[in-house]
Short mmCIF file of N, CA and C in Angstrom, two decimals:
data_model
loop_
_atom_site.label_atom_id
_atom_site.label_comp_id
_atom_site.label_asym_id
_atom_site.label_seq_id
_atom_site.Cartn_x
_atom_site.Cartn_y
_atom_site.Cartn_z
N UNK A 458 18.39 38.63 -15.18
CA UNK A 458 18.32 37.43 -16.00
C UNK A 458 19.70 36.80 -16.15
N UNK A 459 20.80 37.70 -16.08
CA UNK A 459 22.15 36.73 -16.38
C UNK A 459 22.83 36.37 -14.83
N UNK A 460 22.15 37.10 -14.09
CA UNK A 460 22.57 36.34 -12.85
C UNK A 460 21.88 35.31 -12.52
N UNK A 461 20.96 35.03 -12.95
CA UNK A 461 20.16 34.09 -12.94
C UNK A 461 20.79 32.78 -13.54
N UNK A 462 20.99 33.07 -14.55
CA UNK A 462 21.61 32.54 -15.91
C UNK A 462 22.74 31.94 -15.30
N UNK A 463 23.61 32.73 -14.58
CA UNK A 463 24.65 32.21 -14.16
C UNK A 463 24.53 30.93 -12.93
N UNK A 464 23.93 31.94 -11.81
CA UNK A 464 23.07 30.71 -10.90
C UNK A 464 22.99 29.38 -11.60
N UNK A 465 21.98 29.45 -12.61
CA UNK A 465 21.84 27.71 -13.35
C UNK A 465 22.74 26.80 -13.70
N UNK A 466 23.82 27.79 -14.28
CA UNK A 466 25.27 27.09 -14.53
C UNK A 466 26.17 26.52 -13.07
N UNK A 467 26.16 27.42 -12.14
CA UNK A 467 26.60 27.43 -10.61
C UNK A 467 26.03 26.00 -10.19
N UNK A 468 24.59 25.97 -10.16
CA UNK A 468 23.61 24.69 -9.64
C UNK A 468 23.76 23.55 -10.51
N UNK A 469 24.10 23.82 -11.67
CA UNK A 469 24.43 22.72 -12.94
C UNK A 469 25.66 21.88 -12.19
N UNK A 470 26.49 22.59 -11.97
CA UNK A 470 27.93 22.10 -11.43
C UNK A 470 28.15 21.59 -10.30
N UNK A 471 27.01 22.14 -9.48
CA UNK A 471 27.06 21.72 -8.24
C UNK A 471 26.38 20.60 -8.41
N UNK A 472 25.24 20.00 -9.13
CA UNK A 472 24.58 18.78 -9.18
C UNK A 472 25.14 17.89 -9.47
N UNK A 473 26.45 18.36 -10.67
CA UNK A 473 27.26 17.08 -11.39
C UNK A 473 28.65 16.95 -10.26
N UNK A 474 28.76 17.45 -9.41
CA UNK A 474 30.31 17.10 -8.25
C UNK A 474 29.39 16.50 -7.29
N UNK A 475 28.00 16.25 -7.14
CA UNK A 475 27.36 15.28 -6.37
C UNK A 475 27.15 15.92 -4.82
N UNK A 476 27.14 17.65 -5.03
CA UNK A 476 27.28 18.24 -3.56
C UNK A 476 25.77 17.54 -2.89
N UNK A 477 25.67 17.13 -1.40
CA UNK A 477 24.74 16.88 -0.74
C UNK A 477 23.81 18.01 -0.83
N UNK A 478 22.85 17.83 -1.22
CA UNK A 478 21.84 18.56 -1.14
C UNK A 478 20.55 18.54 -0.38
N UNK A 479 20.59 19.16 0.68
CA UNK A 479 19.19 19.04 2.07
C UNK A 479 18.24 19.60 1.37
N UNK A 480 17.20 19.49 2.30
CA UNK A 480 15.64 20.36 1.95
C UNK A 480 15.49 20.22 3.33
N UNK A 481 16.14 21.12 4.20
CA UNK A 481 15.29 21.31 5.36
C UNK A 481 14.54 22.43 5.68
N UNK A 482 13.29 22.37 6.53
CA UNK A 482 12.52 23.35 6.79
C UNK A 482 13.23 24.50 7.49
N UNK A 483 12.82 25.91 7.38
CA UNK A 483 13.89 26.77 8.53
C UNK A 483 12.48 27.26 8.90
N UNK A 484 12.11 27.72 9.78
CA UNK A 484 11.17 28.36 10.17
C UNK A 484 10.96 30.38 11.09
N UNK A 485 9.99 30.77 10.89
CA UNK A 485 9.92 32.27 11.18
C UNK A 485 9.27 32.40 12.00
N UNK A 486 9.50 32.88 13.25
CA UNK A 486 8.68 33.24 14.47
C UNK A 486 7.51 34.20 14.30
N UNK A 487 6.69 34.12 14.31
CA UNK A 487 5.74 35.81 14.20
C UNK A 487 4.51 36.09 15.30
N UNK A 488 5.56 37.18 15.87
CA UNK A 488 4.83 37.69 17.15
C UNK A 488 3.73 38.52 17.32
N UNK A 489 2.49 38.56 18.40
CA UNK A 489 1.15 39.46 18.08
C UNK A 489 2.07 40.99 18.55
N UNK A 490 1.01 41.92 19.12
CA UNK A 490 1.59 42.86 19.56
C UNK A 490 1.48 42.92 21.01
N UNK A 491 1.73 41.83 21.67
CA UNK A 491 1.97 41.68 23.29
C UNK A 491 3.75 40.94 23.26
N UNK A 492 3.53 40.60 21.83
CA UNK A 492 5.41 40.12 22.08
C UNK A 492 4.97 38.33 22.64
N UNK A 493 3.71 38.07 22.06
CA UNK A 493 3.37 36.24 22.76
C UNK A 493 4.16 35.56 21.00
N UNK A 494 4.41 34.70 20.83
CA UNK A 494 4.17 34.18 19.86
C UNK A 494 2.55 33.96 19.15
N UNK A 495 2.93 34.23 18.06
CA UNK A 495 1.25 33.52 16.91
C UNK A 495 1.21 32.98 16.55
N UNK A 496 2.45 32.84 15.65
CA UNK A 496 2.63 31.48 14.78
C UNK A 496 4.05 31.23 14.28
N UNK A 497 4.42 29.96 13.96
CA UNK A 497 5.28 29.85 13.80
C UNK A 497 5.18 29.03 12.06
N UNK A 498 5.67 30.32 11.62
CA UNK A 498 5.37 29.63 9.89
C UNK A 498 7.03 28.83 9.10
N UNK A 499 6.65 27.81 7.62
CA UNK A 499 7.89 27.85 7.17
C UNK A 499 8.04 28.35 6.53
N UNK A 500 9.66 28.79 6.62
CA UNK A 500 10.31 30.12 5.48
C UNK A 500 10.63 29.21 4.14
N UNK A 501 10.07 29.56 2.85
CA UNK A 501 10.02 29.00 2.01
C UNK A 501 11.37 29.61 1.26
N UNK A 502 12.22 28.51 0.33
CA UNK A 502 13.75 28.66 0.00
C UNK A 502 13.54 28.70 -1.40
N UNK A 503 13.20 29.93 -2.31
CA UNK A 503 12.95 30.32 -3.56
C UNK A 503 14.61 30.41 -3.90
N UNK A 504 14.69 30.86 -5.78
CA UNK A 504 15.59 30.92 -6.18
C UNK A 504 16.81 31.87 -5.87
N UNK A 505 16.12 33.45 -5.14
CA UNK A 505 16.52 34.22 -4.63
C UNK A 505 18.18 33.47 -3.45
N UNK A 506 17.22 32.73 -2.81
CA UNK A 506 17.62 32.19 -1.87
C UNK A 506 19.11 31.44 -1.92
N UNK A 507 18.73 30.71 -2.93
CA UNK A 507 19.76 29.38 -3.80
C UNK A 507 20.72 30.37 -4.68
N UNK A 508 20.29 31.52 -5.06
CA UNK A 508 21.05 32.22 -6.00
C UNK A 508 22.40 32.37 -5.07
N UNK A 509 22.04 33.00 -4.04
CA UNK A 509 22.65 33.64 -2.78
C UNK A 509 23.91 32.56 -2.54
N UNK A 510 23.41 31.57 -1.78
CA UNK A 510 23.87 30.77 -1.16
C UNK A 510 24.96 29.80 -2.51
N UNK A 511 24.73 29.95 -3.65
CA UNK A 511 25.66 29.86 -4.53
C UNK A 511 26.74 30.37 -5.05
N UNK A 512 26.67 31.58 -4.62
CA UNK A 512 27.76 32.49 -5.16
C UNK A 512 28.51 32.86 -4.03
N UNK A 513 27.95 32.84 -2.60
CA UNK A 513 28.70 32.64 -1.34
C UNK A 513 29.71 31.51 -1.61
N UNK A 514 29.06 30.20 -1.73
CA UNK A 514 29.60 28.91 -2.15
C UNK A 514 31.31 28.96 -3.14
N UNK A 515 30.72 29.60 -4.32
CA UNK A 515 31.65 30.23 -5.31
C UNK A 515 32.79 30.92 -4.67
N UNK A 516 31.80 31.84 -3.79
CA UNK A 516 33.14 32.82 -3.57
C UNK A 516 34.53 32.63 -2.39
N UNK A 517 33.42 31.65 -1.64
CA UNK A 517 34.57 30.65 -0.57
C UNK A 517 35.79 29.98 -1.15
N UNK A 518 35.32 29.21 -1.88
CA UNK A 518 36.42 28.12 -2.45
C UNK A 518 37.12 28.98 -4.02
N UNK A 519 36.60 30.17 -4.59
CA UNK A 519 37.34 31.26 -5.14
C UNK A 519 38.63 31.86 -4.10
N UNK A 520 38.49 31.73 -2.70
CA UNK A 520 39.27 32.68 -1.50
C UNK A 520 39.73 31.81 -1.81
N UNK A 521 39.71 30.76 -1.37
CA UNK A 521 40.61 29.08 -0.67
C UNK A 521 41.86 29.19 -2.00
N UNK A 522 41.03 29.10 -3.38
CA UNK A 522 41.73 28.77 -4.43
C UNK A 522 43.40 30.21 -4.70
N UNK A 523 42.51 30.66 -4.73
CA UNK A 523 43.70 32.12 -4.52
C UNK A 523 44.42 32.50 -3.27
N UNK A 524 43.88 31.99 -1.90
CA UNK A 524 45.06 31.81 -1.66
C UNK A 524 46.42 30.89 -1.27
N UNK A 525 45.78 29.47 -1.74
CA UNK A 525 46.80 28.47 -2.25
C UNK A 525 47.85 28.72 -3.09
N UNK A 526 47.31 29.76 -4.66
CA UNK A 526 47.93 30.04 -5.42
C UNK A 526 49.10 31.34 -5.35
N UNK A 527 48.72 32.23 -4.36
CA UNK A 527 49.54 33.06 -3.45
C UNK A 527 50.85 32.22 -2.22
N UNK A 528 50.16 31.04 -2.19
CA UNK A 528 50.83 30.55 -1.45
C UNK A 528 51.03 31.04 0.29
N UNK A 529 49.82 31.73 0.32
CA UNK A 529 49.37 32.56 1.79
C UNK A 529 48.32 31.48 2.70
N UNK A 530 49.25 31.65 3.74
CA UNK A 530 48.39 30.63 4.82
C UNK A 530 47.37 31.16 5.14
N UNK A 531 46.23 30.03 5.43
CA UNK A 531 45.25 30.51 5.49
C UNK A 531 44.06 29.48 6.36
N UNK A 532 42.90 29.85 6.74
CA UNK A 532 42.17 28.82 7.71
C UNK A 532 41.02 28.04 6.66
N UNK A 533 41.14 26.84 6.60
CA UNK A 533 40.35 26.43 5.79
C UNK A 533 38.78 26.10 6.38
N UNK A 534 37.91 25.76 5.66
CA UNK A 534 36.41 25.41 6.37
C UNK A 534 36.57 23.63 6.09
N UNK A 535 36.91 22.94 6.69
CA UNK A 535 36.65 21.12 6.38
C UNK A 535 35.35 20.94 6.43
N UNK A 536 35.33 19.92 6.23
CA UNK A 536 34.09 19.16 5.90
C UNK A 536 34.40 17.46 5.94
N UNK A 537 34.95 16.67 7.29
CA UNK A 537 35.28 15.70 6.96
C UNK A 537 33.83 14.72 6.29
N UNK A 538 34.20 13.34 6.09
CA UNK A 538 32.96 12.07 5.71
C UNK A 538 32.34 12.14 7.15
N UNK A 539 31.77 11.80 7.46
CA UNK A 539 30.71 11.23 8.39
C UNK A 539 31.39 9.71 9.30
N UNK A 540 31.79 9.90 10.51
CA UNK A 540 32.67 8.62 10.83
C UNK A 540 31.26 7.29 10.23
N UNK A 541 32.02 6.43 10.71
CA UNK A 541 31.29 4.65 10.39
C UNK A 541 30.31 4.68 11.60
N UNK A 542 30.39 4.87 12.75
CA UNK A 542 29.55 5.04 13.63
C UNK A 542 28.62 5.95 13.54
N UNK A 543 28.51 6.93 13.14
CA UNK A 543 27.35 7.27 12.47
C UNK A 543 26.14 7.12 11.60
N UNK A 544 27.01 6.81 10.76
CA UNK A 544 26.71 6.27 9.09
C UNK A 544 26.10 4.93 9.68
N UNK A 545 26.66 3.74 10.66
CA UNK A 545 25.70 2.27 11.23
C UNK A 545 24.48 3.09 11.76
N UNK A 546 24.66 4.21 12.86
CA UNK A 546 23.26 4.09 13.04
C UNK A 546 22.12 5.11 12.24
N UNK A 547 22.50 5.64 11.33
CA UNK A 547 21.51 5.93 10.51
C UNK A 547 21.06 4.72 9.88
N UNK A 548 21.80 3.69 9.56
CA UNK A 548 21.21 2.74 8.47
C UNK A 548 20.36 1.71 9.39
N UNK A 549 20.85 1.80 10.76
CA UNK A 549 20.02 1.28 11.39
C UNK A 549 18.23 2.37 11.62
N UNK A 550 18.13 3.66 11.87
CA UNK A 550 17.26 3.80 11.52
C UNK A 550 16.42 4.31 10.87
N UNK A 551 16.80 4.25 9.68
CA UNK A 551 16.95 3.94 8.29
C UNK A 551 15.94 2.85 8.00
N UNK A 552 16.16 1.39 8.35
CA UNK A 552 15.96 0.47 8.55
C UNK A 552 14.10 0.47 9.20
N UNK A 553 13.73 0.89 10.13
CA UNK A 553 12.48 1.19 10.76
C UNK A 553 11.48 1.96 9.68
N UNK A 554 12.14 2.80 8.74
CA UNK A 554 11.14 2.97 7.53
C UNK A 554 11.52 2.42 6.49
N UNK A 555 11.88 1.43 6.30
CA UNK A 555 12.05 0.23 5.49
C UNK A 555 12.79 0.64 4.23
N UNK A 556 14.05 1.22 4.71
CA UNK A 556 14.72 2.32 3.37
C UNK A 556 16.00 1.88 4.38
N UNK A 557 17.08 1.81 3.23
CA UNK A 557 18.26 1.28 3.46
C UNK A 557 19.23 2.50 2.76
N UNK A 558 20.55 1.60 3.24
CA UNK A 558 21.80 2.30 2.42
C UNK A 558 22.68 1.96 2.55
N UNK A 559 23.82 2.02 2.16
CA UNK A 559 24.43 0.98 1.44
C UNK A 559 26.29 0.58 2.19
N UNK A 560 26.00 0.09 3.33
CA UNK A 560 27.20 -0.11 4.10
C UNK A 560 28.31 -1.31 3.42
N UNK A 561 29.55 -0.68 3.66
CA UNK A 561 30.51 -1.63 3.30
C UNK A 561 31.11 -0.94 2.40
N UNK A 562 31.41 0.05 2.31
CA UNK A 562 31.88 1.30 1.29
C UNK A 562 32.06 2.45 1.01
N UNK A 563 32.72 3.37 1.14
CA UNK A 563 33.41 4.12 0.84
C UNK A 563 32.33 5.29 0.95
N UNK A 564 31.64 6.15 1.33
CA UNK A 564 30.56 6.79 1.81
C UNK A 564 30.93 7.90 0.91
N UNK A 565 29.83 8.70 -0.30
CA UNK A 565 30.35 9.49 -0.80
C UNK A 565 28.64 10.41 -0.61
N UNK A 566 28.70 11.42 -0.91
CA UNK A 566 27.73 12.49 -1.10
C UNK A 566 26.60 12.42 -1.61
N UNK A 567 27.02 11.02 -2.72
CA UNK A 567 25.86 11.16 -3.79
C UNK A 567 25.21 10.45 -3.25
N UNK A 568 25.55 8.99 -2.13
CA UNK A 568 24.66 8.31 -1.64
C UNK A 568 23.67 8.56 -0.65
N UNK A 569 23.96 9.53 -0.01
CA UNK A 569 23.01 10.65 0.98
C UNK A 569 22.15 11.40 -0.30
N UNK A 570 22.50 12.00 -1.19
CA UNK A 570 21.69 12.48 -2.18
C UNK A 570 20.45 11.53 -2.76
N UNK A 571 21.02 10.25 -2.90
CA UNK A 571 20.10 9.02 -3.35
C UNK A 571 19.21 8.90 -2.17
N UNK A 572 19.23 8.98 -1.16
CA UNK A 572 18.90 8.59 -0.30
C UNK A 572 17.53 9.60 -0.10
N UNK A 573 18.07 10.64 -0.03
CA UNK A 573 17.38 12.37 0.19
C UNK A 573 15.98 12.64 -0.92
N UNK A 574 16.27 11.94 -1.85
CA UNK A 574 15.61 12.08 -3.44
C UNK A 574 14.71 10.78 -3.36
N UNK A 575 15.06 9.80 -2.62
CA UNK A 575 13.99 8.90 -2.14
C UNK A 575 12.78 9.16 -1.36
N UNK A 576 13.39 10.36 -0.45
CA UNK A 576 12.13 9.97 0.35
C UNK A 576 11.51 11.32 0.47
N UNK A 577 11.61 12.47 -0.94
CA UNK A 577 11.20 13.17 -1.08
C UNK A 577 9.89 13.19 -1.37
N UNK A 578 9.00 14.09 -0.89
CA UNK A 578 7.38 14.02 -1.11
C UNK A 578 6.73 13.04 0.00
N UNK A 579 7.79 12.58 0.81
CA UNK A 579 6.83 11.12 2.10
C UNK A 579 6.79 11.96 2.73
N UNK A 580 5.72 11.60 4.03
CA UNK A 580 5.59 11.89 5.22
C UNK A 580 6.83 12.12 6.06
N UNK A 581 7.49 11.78 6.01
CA UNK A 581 8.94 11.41 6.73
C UNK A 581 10.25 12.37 6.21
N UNK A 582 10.13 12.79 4.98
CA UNK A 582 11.27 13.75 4.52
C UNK A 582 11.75 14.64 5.56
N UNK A 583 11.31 15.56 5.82
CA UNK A 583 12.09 16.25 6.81
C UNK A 583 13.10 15.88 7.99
N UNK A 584 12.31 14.38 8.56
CA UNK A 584 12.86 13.65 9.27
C UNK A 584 13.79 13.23 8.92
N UNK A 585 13.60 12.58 7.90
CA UNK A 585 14.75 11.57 7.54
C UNK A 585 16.22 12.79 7.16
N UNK A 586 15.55 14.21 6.39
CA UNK A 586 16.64 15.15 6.12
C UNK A 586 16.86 15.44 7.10
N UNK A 587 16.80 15.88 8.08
CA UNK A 587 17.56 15.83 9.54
C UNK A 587 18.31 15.29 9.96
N UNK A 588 17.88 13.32 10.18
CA UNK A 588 18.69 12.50 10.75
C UNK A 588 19.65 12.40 10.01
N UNK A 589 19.66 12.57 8.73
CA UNK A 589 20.93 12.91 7.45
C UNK A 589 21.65 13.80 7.77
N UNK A 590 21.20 14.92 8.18
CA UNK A 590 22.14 16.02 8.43
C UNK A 590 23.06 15.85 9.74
N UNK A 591 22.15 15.45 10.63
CA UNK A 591 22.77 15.19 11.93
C UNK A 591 23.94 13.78 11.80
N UNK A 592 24.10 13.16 11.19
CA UNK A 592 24.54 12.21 10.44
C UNK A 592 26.18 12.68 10.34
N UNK A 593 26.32 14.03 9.58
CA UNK A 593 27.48 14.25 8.92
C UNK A 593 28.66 14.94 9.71
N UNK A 594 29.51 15.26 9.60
CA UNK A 594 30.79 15.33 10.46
C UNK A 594 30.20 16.53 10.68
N UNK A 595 30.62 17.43 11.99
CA UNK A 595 30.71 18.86 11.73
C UNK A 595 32.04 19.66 11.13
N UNK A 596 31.67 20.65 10.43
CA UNK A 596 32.52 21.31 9.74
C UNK A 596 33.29 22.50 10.88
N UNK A 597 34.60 22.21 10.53
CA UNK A 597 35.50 23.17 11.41
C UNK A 597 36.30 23.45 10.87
N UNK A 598 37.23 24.61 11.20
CA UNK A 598 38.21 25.90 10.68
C UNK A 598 39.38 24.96 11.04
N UNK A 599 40.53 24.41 9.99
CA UNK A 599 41.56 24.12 9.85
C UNK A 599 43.00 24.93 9.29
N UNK A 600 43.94 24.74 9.80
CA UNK A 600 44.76 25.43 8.73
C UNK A 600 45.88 24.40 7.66
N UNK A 601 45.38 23.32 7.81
CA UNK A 601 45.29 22.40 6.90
C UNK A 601 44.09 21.96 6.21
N UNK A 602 44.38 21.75 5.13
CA UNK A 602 43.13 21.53 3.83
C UNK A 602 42.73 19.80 4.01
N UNK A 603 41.32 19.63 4.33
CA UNK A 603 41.12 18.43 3.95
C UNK A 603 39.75 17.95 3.02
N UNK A 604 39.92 19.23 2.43
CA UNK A 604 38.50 19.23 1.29
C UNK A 604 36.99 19.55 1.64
N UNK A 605 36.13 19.62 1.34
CA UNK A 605 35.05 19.93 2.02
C UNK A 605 34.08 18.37 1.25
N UNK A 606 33.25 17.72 2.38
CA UNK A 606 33.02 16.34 1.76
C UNK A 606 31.55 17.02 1.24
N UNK A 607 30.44 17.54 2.13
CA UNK A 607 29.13 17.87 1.89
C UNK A 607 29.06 18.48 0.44
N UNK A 608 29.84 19.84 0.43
CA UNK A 608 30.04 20.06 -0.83
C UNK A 608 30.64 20.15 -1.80
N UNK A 609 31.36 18.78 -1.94
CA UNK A 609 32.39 18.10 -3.13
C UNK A 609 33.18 18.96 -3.03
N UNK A 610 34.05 19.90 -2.75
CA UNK A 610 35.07 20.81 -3.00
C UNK A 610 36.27 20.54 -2.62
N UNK A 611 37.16 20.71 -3.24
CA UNK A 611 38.43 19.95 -2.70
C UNK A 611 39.33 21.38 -1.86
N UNK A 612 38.76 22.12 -1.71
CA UNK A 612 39.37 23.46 -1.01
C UNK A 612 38.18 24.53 -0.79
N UNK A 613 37.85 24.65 0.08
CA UNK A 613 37.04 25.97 0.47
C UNK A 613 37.51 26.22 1.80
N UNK A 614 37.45 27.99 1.67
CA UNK A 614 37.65 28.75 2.53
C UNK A 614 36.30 29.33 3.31
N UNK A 615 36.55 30.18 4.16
CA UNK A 615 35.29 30.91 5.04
C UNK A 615 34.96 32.25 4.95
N UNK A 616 34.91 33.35 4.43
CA UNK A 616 34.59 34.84 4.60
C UNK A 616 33.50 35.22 4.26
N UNK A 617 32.77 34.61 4.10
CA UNK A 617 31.26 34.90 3.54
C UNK A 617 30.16 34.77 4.47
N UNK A 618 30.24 34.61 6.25
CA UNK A 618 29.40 34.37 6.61
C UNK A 618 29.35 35.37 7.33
N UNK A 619 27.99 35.66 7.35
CA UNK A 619 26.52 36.97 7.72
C UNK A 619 27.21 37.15 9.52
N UNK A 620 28.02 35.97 9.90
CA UNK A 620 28.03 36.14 11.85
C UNK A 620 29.42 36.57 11.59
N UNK A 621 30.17 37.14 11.80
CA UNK A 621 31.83 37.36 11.51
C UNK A 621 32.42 36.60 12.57
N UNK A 622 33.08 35.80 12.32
CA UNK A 622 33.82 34.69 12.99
C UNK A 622 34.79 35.51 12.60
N UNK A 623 35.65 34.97 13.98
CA UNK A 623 37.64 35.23 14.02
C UNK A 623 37.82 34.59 12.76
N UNK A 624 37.61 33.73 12.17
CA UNK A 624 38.23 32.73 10.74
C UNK A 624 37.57 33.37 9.54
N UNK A 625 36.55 34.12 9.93
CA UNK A 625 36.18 35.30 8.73
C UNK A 625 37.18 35.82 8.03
N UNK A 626 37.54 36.78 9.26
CA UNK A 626 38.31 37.80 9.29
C UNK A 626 39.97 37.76 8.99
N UNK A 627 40.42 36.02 9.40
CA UNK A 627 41.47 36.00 8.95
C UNK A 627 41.74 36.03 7.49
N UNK A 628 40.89 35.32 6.80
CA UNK A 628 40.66 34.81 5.70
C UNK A 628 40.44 36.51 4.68
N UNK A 629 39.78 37.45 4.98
CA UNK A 629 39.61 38.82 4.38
C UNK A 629 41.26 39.40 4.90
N UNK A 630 41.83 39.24 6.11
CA UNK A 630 42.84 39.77 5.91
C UNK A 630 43.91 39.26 5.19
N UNK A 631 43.90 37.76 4.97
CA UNK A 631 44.81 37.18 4.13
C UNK A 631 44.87 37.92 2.60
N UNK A 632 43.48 37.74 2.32
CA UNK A 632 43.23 38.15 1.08
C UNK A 632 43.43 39.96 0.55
N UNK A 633 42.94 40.58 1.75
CA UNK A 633 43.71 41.94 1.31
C UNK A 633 45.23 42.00 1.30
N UNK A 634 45.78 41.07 2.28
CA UNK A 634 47.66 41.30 2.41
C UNK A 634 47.87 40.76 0.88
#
């Protein structure tokens, strides 16, 4: 219950810094016993899930923050904006389901969020959360800081991920030195 508890406060904060927030489908293969596929179901993203992926969140930009304050170099995770050429042709099709957004300005998180929260419950959500996602810069290992844009953070680091990347590992050895 108080991790829970905490979670809410975690998601509280994350709602008010305007982090982009997807709803995309992930899906689970499930094979007969010849090894054919059967079906292919969606993996549904309970609180369990969000708990997780919050305190990973936490604990990234907790690394980043400490070791700025150590003053220990270190590989950051960016997250640039989404270039302008992107951002035109989403709004262009955008445009084909008669849903807009809002060019001529300064592209921030929350307006993909507005956007995301629109067309939640249509026929089209997933889609449209896709072409959103596909939309956004990809995120890469810097050793200069240039904030993370998706999820409002003005410093996050990388050691928390399940695949161990070389930039994992730097980042755990920074932090043990």
């Amino acid at each position: 219950k108080r991790l829970h508890g905490l979670y809410r406060v975690l998601r509280a904060a994350r709602d008010k810094r305007g982090a982009i927030d997807f709803d995309t489908v992930e899906t689970r293969i499930i094979f007969d016993e010849r090894r054919k596929i059967e079906a292919i179901v969606p993996v549904v993203r309970n609180d369990a899930h969000k708990l997780i992926e919050e305190f990973m969140i936490q604990a990234n930009a907790s690394a980043a923050e400490e070791l700025e304050a150590k003053k220990t170099p270190q590989l950051y995770r960016v997250h640039e904006p989404p270039s302008e050429e992107k951002v035109r042709a989403l709004s262009m099709f955008l445009k084909t389901l008669d849903l807009s957004l809002p060019l001529g300005q300064v592209m921030k998180p929350k307006h993909f969020n507005q956007l995301l929260e629109e067309v939640k419950g249509k026929d089209y959500q997933n889609l449209v959360n896709d072409v959103v996602l596909r939309t956004q810069a990809q995120a890469a290992y810097a050793p200069i800081n240039k904030g993370h844009f998706g999820l409002t953070l003005r410093r996050y680091s990388h050691f928390t991920s399940p695949i161990r990347r070389y930039a994992d590992l730097i980042v755990h050895r920074a932090l043990i030195s």
